[in-house]
PDB file of C-alpha atoms in Angstrom:
ATOM      1  CA  MET R   1      46.563 -65.067  36.085  1.00 50.00           C
ATOM      2  CA  ALA R   2      45.451 -61.541  34.649  1.00 53.00           C
ATOM      3  CA  PHE R   3      47.609 -59.759  32.182  1.00 51.00           C
ATOM      4  CA  PRO R   4      47.354 -55.750  31.834  1.00 54.00           C
ATOM      5  CA  ASP R   5      45.902 -54.820  28.571  1.00 52.00           C
ATOM      6  CA  ARG R   6      48.042 -52.448  27.054  1.00 52.00           C
ATOM      7  CA  ARG R   7      45.810 -52.166  24.076  1.00 53.00           C
ATOM      8  CA  HIS R   8      44.894 -48.452  25.004  1.00 51.00           C
ATOM      9  CA  GLU R   9      47.914 -47.018  25.679  1.00 49.00           C
ATOM     10  CA  PRO R  10      49.082 -44.502  23.661  1.00 51.00           C
ATOM     11  CA  VAL R  11      51.870 -44.973  21.217  1.00 46.00           C
ATOM     12  CA  ARG R  12      54.836 -43.336  22.027  1.00 53.00           C
ATOM     13  CA  HIS R  13      56.546 -41.857  18.730  1.00 59.00           C
ATOM     14  CA  GLU R  14      60.242 -40.447  19.002  1.00 61.00           C
ATOM     15  CA  SER R  15      60.882 -36.972  17.577  1.00 63.00           C
ATOM     16  CA  PRO R  16      62.790 -36.887  14.333  1.00 64.00           C
ATOM     17  CA  THR R  17      65.697 -34.915  16.325  1.00 66.00           C
ATOM     18  CA  LEU R  18      65.853 -38.000  18.633  1.00 71.00           C
ATOM     19  CA  ARG R  19      65.641 -40.496  15.987  1.00 69.00           C
ATOM     20  CA  ALA R  20      68.983 -38.765  14.175  1.00 65.00           C
ATOM     21  CA  LEU R  21      70.546 -38.652  17.256  1.00 71.00           C
ATOM     22  CA  ARG R  22      69.942 -42.463  18.446  1.00 73.00           C
ATOM     23  CA  ARG R  23      71.027 -43.188  14.438  1.00 74.00           C
ATOM     24  CA  HIS R  24      73.851 -40.935  14.313  1.00 71.00           C
ATOM     25  CA  TRP R  25      75.668 -40.848  17.758  1.00 78.00           C
ATOM     26  CA  PRO R  26      77.751 -44.225  17.119  1.00 81.00           C
ATOM     27  CA  THR R  27      79.370 -42.219  14.484  1.00 81.00           C
ATOM     28  CA  ALA R  28      79.998 -38.982  15.975  1.00 83.00           C
ATOM     29  CA  ALA R  29      81.672 -41.055  19.326  1.00 87.00           C
ATOM     30  CA  VAL R  30      83.829 -42.600  16.696  1.00 88.00           C
ATOM     31  CA  VAL R  31      85.175 -39.870  15.391  1.00 87.00           C
ATOM     32  CA  VAL R  32      85.589 -38.393  18.717  1.00 88.00           C
ATOM     33  CA  ALA R  33      87.806 -41.442  19.972  1.00 91.00           C
ATOM     34  CA  ILE R  34      89.748 -41.293  16.904  1.00 91.00           C
ATOM     35  CA  LEU R  35      90.550 -37.595  17.253  1.00 89.00           C
ATOM     36  CA  ALA R  36      91.296 -37.722  20.915  1.00 91.00           C
ATOM     37  CA  ILE R  37      93.460 -41.232  20.554  1.00 92.00           C
ATOM     38  CA  TRP R  38      95.643 -38.929  17.686  1.00 89.00           C
ATOM     39  CA  GLN R  39      95.689 -36.239  19.656  1.00 90.00           C
ATOM     40  CA  ILE R  40      96.982 -38.043  22.526  1.00 92.00           C
ATOM     41  CA  TRP R  41      99.254 -40.067  20.609  1.00 91.00           C
ATOM     42  CA  VAL R  42     100.936 -37.076  18.970  1.00 88.00           C
ATOM     43  CA  ASP R  43     101.449 -35.536  22.722  1.00 87.00           C
ATOM     44  CA  ALA R  44     103.083 -38.850  24.182  1.00 89.00           C
ATOM     45  CA  ALA R  45     105.288 -39.940  21.094  1.00 87.00           C
ATOM     46  CA  HIS R  46     106.304 -36.462  19.614  1.00 86.00           C
ATOM     47  CA  PRO R  47     106.522 -37.713  15.875  1.00 88.00           C
ATOM     48  CA  PRO R  48     107.949 -35.157  13.318  1.00 85.00           C
ATOM     49  CA  VAL R  49     105.983 -32.430  12.891  1.00 79.00           C
ATOM     50  CA  THR R  50     106.685 -32.788   8.832  1.00 80.00           C
ATOM     51  CA  ALA R  51     105.487 -36.226   9.130  1.00 84.00           C
ATOM     52  CA  ILE R  52     102.150 -36.036  11.087  1.00 86.00           C
ATOM     53  CA  ALA R  53     100.372 -33.392  13.152  1.00 86.00           C
ATOM     54  CA  SER R  54      97.609 -33.531  15.971  1.00 87.00           C
ATOM     55  CA  PRO R  55      94.526 -32.551  15.628  1.00 89.00           C
ATOM     56  CA  SER R  56      94.521 -29.284  17.464  1.00 90.00           C
ATOM     57  CA  ARG R  57      97.736 -28.005  15.627  1.00 91.00           C
ATOM     58  CA  ILE R  58      95.653 -28.686  12.759  1.00 90.00           C
ATOM     59  CA  VAL R  59      92.788 -26.540  13.963  1.00 91.00           C
ATOM     60  CA  VAL R  60      95.281 -23.662  15.086  1.00 92.00           C
ATOM     61  CA  ALA R  61      97.202 -24.266  11.486  1.00 91.00           C
ATOM     62  CA  ALA R  62      93.974 -23.592   9.471  1.00 90.00           C
ATOM     63  CA  ALA R  63      92.858 -20.746  11.684  1.00 92.00           C
ATOM     64  CA  GLN R  64      96.090 -18.981  10.780  1.00 92.00           C
ATOM     65  CA  ALA R  65      96.109 -19.757   7.051  1.00 91.00           C
ATOM     66  CA  TRP R  66      91.960 -18.927   6.853  1.00 92.00           C
ATOM     67  CA  PRO R  67      92.516 -15.869   4.744  1.00 92.00           C
ATOM     68  CA  THR R  68      93.965 -17.694   2.003  1.00 92.00           C
ATOM     69  CA  LEU R  69      92.182 -21.046   2.890  1.00 92.00           C
ATOM     70  CA  TRP R  70      88.816 -19.700   2.415  1.00 94.00           C
ATOM     71  CA  PRO R  71      88.718 -18.377  -1.097  1.00 93.00           C
ATOM     72  CA  ALA R  72      90.905 -21.366  -2.363  1.00 93.00           C
ATOM     73  CA  THR R  73      88.239 -23.350  -0.891  1.00 94.00           C
ATOM     74  CA  LEU R  74      85.326 -21.412  -2.688  1.00 94.00           C
ATOM     75  CA  VAL R  75      86.991 -21.931  -6.082  1.00 93.00           C
ATOM     76  CA  THR R  76      87.040 -25.696  -5.472  1.00 94.00           C
ATOM     77  CA  PHE R  77      83.373 -25.684  -4.073  1.00 95.00           C
ATOM     78  CA  ALA R  78      82.450 -23.755  -7.129  1.00 95.00           C
ATOM     79  CA  GLU R  79      83.972 -25.979  -9.419  1.00 93.00           C
ATOM     80  CA  GLY R  80      83.239 -29.436  -7.569  1.00 94.00           C
ATOM     81  CA  VAL R  81      79.283 -28.034  -7.451  1.00 95.00           C
ATOM     82  CA  CYS R  82      78.992 -26.930 -11.280  1.00 95.00           C
ATOM     83  CA  GLY R  83      80.638 -29.830 -12.472  1.00 94.00           C
ATOM     84  CA  PHE R  84      78.385 -32.241 -10.114  1.00 96.00           C
ATOM     85  CA  LEU R  85      75.182 -30.257 -11.523  1.00 96.00           C
ATOM     86  CA  ILE R  86      75.986 -30.672 -15.195  1.00 95.00           C
ATOM     87  CA  ALA R  87      76.790 -34.593 -14.339  1.00 94.00           C
ATOM     88  CA  CYS R  88      73.264 -34.907 -12.967  1.00 94.00           C
ATOM     89  CA  ILE R  89      71.453 -33.430 -16.018  1.00 94.00           C
ATOM     90  CA  ILE R  90      73.319 -34.887 -18.646  1.00 93.00           C
ATOM     91  CA  GLY R  91      73.767 -38.478 -16.971  1.00 92.00           C
ATOM     92  CA  VAL R  92      69.948 -38.645 -16.282  1.00 92.00           C
ATOM     93  CA  LEU R  93      69.494 -38.056 -19.460  1.00 91.00           C
ATOM     94  CA  LEU R  94      71.917 -40.301 -20.840  1.00 89.00           C
ATOM     95  CA  GLY R  95      70.355 -43.080 -18.941  1.00 89.00           C
ATOM     96  CA  VAL R  96      67.158 -42.438 -20.207  1.00 89.00           C
ATOM     97  CA  GLY R  97      67.953 -42.191 -23.669  1.00 87.00           C
ATOM     98  CA  ILE R  98      70.148 -45.619 -23.532  1.00 86.00           C
ATOM     99  CA  HIS R  99      67.292 -47.084 -21.496  1.00 84.00           C
ATOM    100  CA  CYS R 100      64.913 -46.193 -24.319  1.00 83.00           C
ATOM    101  CA  SER R 101      66.990 -47.169 -27.438  1.00 82.00           C
ATOM    102  CA  ARG R 102      69.442 -50.150 -27.610  1.00 82.00           C
ATOM    103  CA  THR R 103      71.203 -48.398 -30.431  1.00 85.00           C
ATOM    104  CA  ALA R 104      72.329 -45.757 -27.612  1.00 81.00           C
ATOM    105  CA  TYR R 105      73.363 -48.349 -25.510  1.00 80.00           C
ATOM    106  CA  ALA R 106      75.548 -49.641 -28.420  1.00 82.00           C
ATOM    107  CA  ALA R 107      77.163 -46.851 -29.229  1.00 83.00           C
ATOM    108  CA  LEU R 108      77.277 -44.632 -25.603  1.00 81.00           C
ATOM    109  CA  PHE R 109      77.545 -46.985 -22.804  1.00 78.00           C
ATOM    110  CA  PRO R 110      81.130 -48.405 -23.988  1.00 82.00           C
ATOM    111  CA  LEU R 111      82.497 -45.174 -24.146  1.00 81.00           C
ATOM    112  CA  LEU R 112      81.235 -43.754 -20.789  1.00 78.00           C
ATOM    113  CA  ALA R 113      82.665 -46.813 -19.669  1.00 77.00           C
ATOM    114  CA  ALA R 114      86.046 -46.585 -21.145  1.00 78.00           C
ATOM    115  CA  ALA R 115      86.352 -42.739 -19.709  1.00 74.00           C
ATOM    116  CA  GLN R 116      85.812 -43.999 -16.116  1.00 73.00           C
ATOM    117  CA  THR R 117      89.356 -46.373 -16.733  1.00 79.00           C
ATOM    118  CA  LEU R 118      91.171 -43.320 -17.829  1.00 78.00           C
ATOM    119  CA  PRO R 119      93.630 -41.901 -14.535  1.00 80.00           C
ATOM    120  CA  LEU R 120      92.899 -38.140 -13.841  1.00 78.00           C
ATOM    121  CA  ILE R 121      96.789 -37.547 -14.100  1.00 80.00           C
ATOM    122  CA  SER R 122      96.748 -38.756 -17.898  1.00 79.00           C
ATOM    123  CA  ILE R 123      93.874 -36.786 -18.778  1.00 80.00           C
ATOM    124  CA  ALA R 124      94.180 -33.726 -17.005  1.00 78.00           C
ATOM    125  CA  PRO R 125      97.267 -32.385 -19.175  1.00 80.00           C
ATOM    126  CA  LEU R 126      95.039 -32.352 -21.938  1.00 82.00           C
ATOM    127  CA  PHE R 127      92.521 -30.204 -20.450  1.00 80.00           C
ATOM    128  CA  LEU R 128      94.925 -27.842 -19.416  1.00 80.00           C
ATOM    129  CA  ILE R 129      96.094 -27.783 -23.066  1.00 82.00           C
ATOM    130  CA  TRP R 130      92.372 -27.317 -24.175  1.00 85.00           C
ATOM    131  CA  PHE R 131      90.412 -24.866 -21.607  1.00 83.00           C
ATOM    132  CA  GLY R 132      94.043 -23.365 -19.904  1.00 79.00           C
ATOM    133  CA  PHE R 133      94.254 -22.838 -16.210  1.00 82.00           C
ATOM    134  CA  GLU R 134      90.991 -21.789 -16.144  1.00 84.00           C
ATOM    135  CA  PRO R 135      87.858 -23.254 -13.897  1.00 87.00           C
ATOM    136  CA  VAL R 136      85.940 -24.498 -16.845  1.00 88.00           C
ATOM    137  CA  GLY R 137      88.598 -27.444 -17.451  1.00 88.00           C
ATOM    138  CA  LYS R 138      88.045 -28.261 -13.784  1.00 90.00           C
ATOM    139  CA  VAL R 139      84.249 -28.132 -14.247  1.00 92.00           C
ATOM    140  CA  VAL R 140      84.227 -30.505 -17.042  1.00 91.00           C
ATOM    141  CA  ILE R 141      86.858 -33.028 -15.425  1.00 90.00           C
ATOM    142  CA  VAL R 142      84.611 -33.249 -12.659  1.00 92.00           C
ATOM    143  CA  ALA R 143      81.259 -33.727 -14.656  1.00 92.00           C
ATOM    144  CA  VAL R 144      83.118 -36.464 -16.825  1.00 88.00           C
ATOM    145  CA  PHE R 145      84.321 -38.390 -13.812  1.00 88.00           C
ATOM    146  CA  ALA R 146      80.861 -38.346 -12.136  1.00 91.00           C
ATOM    147  CA  LEU R 147      78.781 -39.049 -15.259  1.00 89.00           C
ATOM    148  CA  PHE R 148      79.086 -42.980 -15.284  1.00 87.00           C
ATOM    149  CA  PRO R 149      77.644 -43.731 -11.810  1.00 89.00           C
ATOM    150  CA  ILE R 150      74.541 -41.496 -12.566  1.00 92.00           C
ATOM    151  CA  VAL R 151      74.380 -43.011 -15.960  1.00 90.00           C
ATOM    152  CA  VAL R 152      74.593 -46.538 -14.978  1.00 88.00           C
ATOM    153  CA  GLN R 153      72.040 -46.025 -11.967  1.00 90.00           C
ATOM    154  CA  THR R 154      69.499 -44.351 -13.890  1.00 90.00           C
ATOM    155  CA  MET R 155      69.448 -47.381 -16.459  1.00 88.00           C
ATOM    156  CA  ARG R 156      69.305 -49.933 -13.728  1.00 87.00           C
ATOM    157  CA  GLY R 157      66.892 -48.066 -11.873  1.00 87.00           C
ATOM    158  CA  LEU R 158      64.590 -48.074 -15.118  1.00 85.00           C
ATOM    159  CA  GLU R 159      65.117 -51.338 -15.958  1.00 85.00           C
ATOM    160  CA  ALA R 160      63.782 -52.663 -12.418  1.00 84.00           C
ATOM    161  CA  VAL R 161      60.481 -50.869 -12.483  1.00 81.00           C
ATOM    162  CA  PRO R 162      57.789 -53.600 -12.803  1.00 80.00           C
ATOM    163  CA  ALA R 163      56.241 -53.807 -16.077  1.00 78.00           C
ATOM    164  CA  PHE R 164      52.866 -53.543 -14.485  1.00 72.00           C
ATOM    165  CA  TYR R 165      53.129 -49.795 -13.781  1.00 72.00           C
ATOM    166  CA  ASP R 166      53.637 -49.309 -17.687  1.00 71.00           C
ATOM    167  CA  ASP R 167      50.574 -51.703 -18.302  1.00 68.00           C
ATOM    168  CA  VAL R 168      48.433 -49.488 -16.122  1.00 75.00           C
ATOM    169  CA  ALA R 169      49.565 -46.344 -17.413  1.00 75.00           C
ATOM    170  CA  THR R 170      48.869 -47.385 -21.103  1.00 75.00           C
ATOM    171  CA  THR R 171      45.498 -49.296 -20.267  1.00 74.00           C
ATOM    172  CA  CYS R 172      44.358 -45.932 -18.613  1.00 77.00           C
ATOM    173  CA  GLY R 173      45.493 -43.961 -21.872  1.00 70.00           C
ATOM    174  CA  ALA R 174      48.939 -42.558 -21.004  1.00 71.00           C
ATOM    175  CA  SER R 175      51.574 -41.972 -24.003  1.00 72.00           C
ATOM    176  CA  ARG R 176      54.954 -43.822 -23.798  1.00 77.00           C
ATOM    177  CA  ALA R 177      56.577 -40.609 -23.060  1.00 75.00           C
ATOM    178  CA  TRP R 178      54.113 -39.523 -20.049  1.00 74.00           C
ATOM    179  CA  THR R 179      54.927 -42.836 -18.680  1.00 79.00           C
ATOM    180  CA  LEU R 180      58.364 -42.501 -18.852  1.00 76.00           C
ATOM    181  CA  PHE R 181      58.365 -39.594 -17.015  1.00 78.00           C
ATOM    182  CA  HIS R 182      55.519 -39.345 -14.396  1.00 74.00           C
ATOM    183  CA  VAL R 183      55.806 -43.396 -13.840  1.00 79.00           C
ATOM    184  CA  ASP R 184      59.030 -45.064 -14.567  1.00 81.00           C
ATOM    185  CA  LEU R 185      61.722 -41.857 -13.286  1.00 83.00           C
ATOM    186  CA  ARG R 186      59.663 -41.643  -9.966  1.00 86.00           C
ATOM    187  CA  VAL R 187      59.768 -45.491  -9.281  1.00 85.00           C
ATOM    188  CA  ALA R 188      63.197 -45.322 -10.353  1.00 86.00           C
ATOM    189  CA  ALA R 189      64.324 -42.462  -8.541  1.00 88.00           C
ATOM    190  CA  ARG R 190      65.380 -43.724  -5.190  1.00 90.00           C
ATOM    191  CA  GLN R 191      68.049 -45.840  -7.371  1.00 90.00           C
ATOM    192  CA  ILE R 192      68.908 -42.683  -9.128  1.00 91.00           C
ATOM    193  CA  PHE R 193      69.423 -41.177  -6.593  1.00 93.00           C
ATOM    194  CA  GLY R 194      72.093 -43.715  -5.178  1.00 91.00           C
ATOM    195  CA  GLY R 195      73.974 -43.176  -8.088  1.00 91.00           C
ATOM    196  CA  VAL R 196      73.960 -39.018  -7.199  1.00 94.00           C
ATOM    197  CA  ARG R 197      75.323 -40.152  -3.512  1.00 94.00           C
ATOM    198  CA  VAL R 198      77.995 -42.003  -5.329  1.00 92.00           C
ATOM    199  CA  ALA R 199      79.023 -39.238  -7.714  1.00 93.00           C
ATOM    200  CA  ALA R 200      78.553 -36.763  -4.887  1.00 94.00           C
ATOM    201  CA  ALA R 201      81.040 -38.455  -2.966  1.00 92.00           C
ATOM    202  CA  TYR R 202      83.978 -37.799  -4.864  1.00 90.00           C
ATOM    203  CA  VAL R 203      83.502 -34.318  -6.855  1.00 93.00           C
ATOM    204  CA  PHE R 204      85.687 -32.302  -4.768  1.00 94.00           C
ATOM    205  CA  ALA R 205      88.236 -34.503  -4.375  1.00 92.00           C
ATOM    206  CA  THR R 206      88.519 -34.870  -8.271  1.00 91.00           C
ATOM    207  CA  ALA R 207      88.453 -30.919  -8.273  1.00 92.00           C
ATOM    208  CA  ALA R 208      91.231 -30.596  -6.227  1.00 92.00           C
ATOM    209  CA  THR R 209      93.265 -33.272  -7.633  1.00 89.00           C
ATOM    210  CA  ALA R 210      92.916 -31.906 -10.869  1.00 88.00           C
ATOM    211  CA  GLU R 211      93.455 -28.665  -9.763  1.00 88.00           C
ATOM    212  CA  TYR R 212      96.859 -29.747  -8.073  1.00 86.00           C
ATOM    213  CA  LEU R 213      98.021 -30.714 -11.864  1.00 83.00           C
ATOM    214  CA  GLY R 214      97.369 -27.508 -12.958  1.00 80.00           C
ATOM    215  CA  ALA R 215      95.442 -24.289 -11.888  1.00 79.00           C
ATOM    216  CA  ARG R 216      95.798 -20.626 -10.992  1.00 84.00           C
ATOM    217  CA  ARG R 217      93.781 -20.796  -7.785  1.00 88.00           C
ATOM    218  CA  GLY R 218      91.954 -23.566  -5.305  1.00 89.00           C
ATOM    219  CA  LEU R 219      92.616 -26.102  -2.787  1.00 91.00           C
ATOM    220  CA  GLY R 220      94.571 -28.292  -5.303  1.00 89.00           C
ATOM    221  CA  ILE R 221      97.428 -25.106  -5.624  1.00 91.00           C
ATOM    222  CA  TRP R 222      96.758 -24.444  -2.172  1.00 92.00           C
ATOM    223  CA  LEU R 223      97.764 -27.982  -1.096  1.00 90.00           C
ATOM    224  CA  GLN R 224     100.688 -27.647  -3.538  1.00 90.00           C
ATOM    225  CA  ALA R 225     102.137 -24.854  -1.527  1.00 89.00           C
ATOM    226  CA  ALA R 226     101.408 -26.724   1.163  1.00 89.00           C
ATOM    227  CA  TYR R 227     103.731 -29.627   0.362  1.00 88.00           C
ATOM    228  CA  ASN R 228     106.458 -27.634  -1.295  1.00 88.00           C
ATOM    229  CA  SER R 229     106.901 -26.173   2.025  1.00 86.00           C
ATOM    230  CA  PHE R 230     106.615 -29.049   4.165  1.00 86.00           C
ATOM    231  CA  GLN R 231     103.631 -27.428   6.186  1.00 89.00           C
ATOM    232  CA  THR R 232     101.825 -30.913   7.296  1.00 89.00           C
ATOM    233  CA  PRO R 233      99.334 -29.347   9.286  1.00 91.00           C
ATOM    234  CA  LEU R 234      98.203 -27.346   6.206  1.00 92.00           C
ATOM    235  CA  ILE R 235      97.692 -30.153   4.224  1.00 91.00           C
ATOM    236  CA  PHE R 236      95.983 -32.238   6.778  1.00 91.00           C
ATOM    237  CA  ALA R 237      93.715 -29.033   7.440  1.00 92.00           C
ATOM    238  CA  ALA R 238      93.078 -28.976   3.263  1.00 92.00           C
ATOM    239  CA  THR R 239      91.917 -32.360   3.373  1.00 92.00           C
ATOM    240  CA  PHE R 240      89.291 -31.867   6.204  1.00 92.00           C
ATOM    241  CA  VAL R 241      88.047 -29.380   3.906  1.00 93.00           C
ATOM    242  CA  ILE R 242      87.704 -31.650   1.533  1.00 94.00           C
ATOM    243  CA  ILE R 243      85.881 -34.032   3.830  1.00 93.00           C
ATOM    244  CA  VAL R 244      83.805 -31.399   4.995  1.00 94.00           C
ATOM    245  CA  MET R 245      82.395 -29.791   1.767  1.00 95.00           C
ATOM    246  CA  THR R 246      81.541 -33.806   0.751  1.00 95.00           C
ATOM    247  CA  ALA R 247      79.713 -34.490   3.973  1.00 94.00           C
ATOM    248  CA  LEU R 248      77.686 -31.229   2.724  1.00 95.00           C
ATOM    249  CA  LEU R 249      76.861 -32.178  -0.624  1.00 95.00           C
ATOM    250  CA  LEU R 250      75.746 -35.540   0.548  1.00 94.00           C
ATOM    251  CA  LEU R 251      73.879 -33.606   3.058  1.00 93.00           C
ATOM    252  CA  ALA R 252      72.039 -31.750   0.543  1.00 94.00           C
ATOM    253  CA  VAL R 253      71.344 -34.764  -1.855  1.00 93.00           C
ATOM    254  CA  HIS R 254      69.798 -36.698   0.840  1.00 91.00           C
ATOM    255  CA  ALA R 255      67.461 -33.421   1.777  1.00 91.00           C
ATOM    256  CA  VAL R 256      66.635 -33.296  -2.362  1.00 91.00           C
ATOM    257  CA  GLU R 257      65.544 -36.586  -1.938  1.00 91.00           C
ATOM    258  CA  ARG R 258      63.313 -36.391   1.153  1.00 88.00           C
ATOM    259  CA  LEU R 259      61.778 -33.256  -0.584  1.00 89.00           C
ATOM    260  CA  THR R 260      60.920 -35.035  -4.120  1.00 86.00           C
ATOM    261  CA  ILE R 261      60.350 -38.404  -3.158  1.00 82.00           C
ATOM    262  CA  GLY R 262      60.308 -38.870   0.583  1.00 79.00           C
ATOM    263  CA  ALA R 263      62.164 -40.781   2.875  1.00 71.00           C
ATOM    264  CA  PRO R 264      63.650 -43.965   2.101  1.00 67.00           C
ATOM    265  CA  GLY R 265      61.444 -45.790   4.639  1.00 62.00           C
ATOM    266  CA  ASP R 266      58.255 -44.433   2.898  1.00 58.00           C
ATOM    267  CA  ASP R 267      58.920 -46.957  -0.054  1.00 58.00           C
ATOM    268  CA  GLU R 268      57.998 -49.700   2.653  1.00 51.00           C
ATOM    269  CA  ASP R 269      54.532 -48.080   2.772  1.00 48.00           C
ATOM    270  CA  PRO R 270      52.059 -48.584  -0.429  1.00 44.00           C
ATOM    271  CA  ASP R 271      50.437 -45.662   0.331  1.00 46.00           C
ATOM    272  CA  ALA R 272      52.910 -43.207   1.127  1.00 44.00           C
TER     273      ALA R 272
END
């Protein structure tokens, strides 16, 4: 029995848009299902509006409060992004320094680990005393809490670089510094971006919480006002705004990763 020869048939390649849809449609479907069930349950059970609000009511409340919600969002967004960028720069530099020096590791790493065990509610009053109600205190808090995962992943990424990369570069006459910044960091970049993503996941929540404990403007103060007036739909609206901002920041990190070192699948191709 003869089988058809398929060797010369053209290979079908999916477009990036189709691949993205195929990859993300299950998440979108689950989100839509959760919102639908939520809306139907609230409409059927009629729980107290001070306890929970339906998605449609949250959207209406957010639209009505948009003149005050948008300025508060801009403040928290600026604080989160500034603190995040500072954490990225200092975190990578500290990770490189700790990787290169055991003395730096012994001196700095325990302090960085201890800083992560401090609850925000206990150190925010100190920053309030030091920096007052100005946004700079919130930027510093965000940078401090976002620093640790970036430092750790930078260290682990550099330690995981195979030794033969350094051997080849040194054999070709490269200096240790050149090898570190042009070879080791490039190989470790994927893991470093993993730490950056972890940090990006909670910068806006940290900024809003710090504002809630003491600030003049921002989503934290806006949330506090909504809570004090028992405006549950507005509390949900601010929560969703923080979620959206976090998603946008994660997308930005993903875009920078693809532009600088390529898609994650490129690592499987030695010629990429």
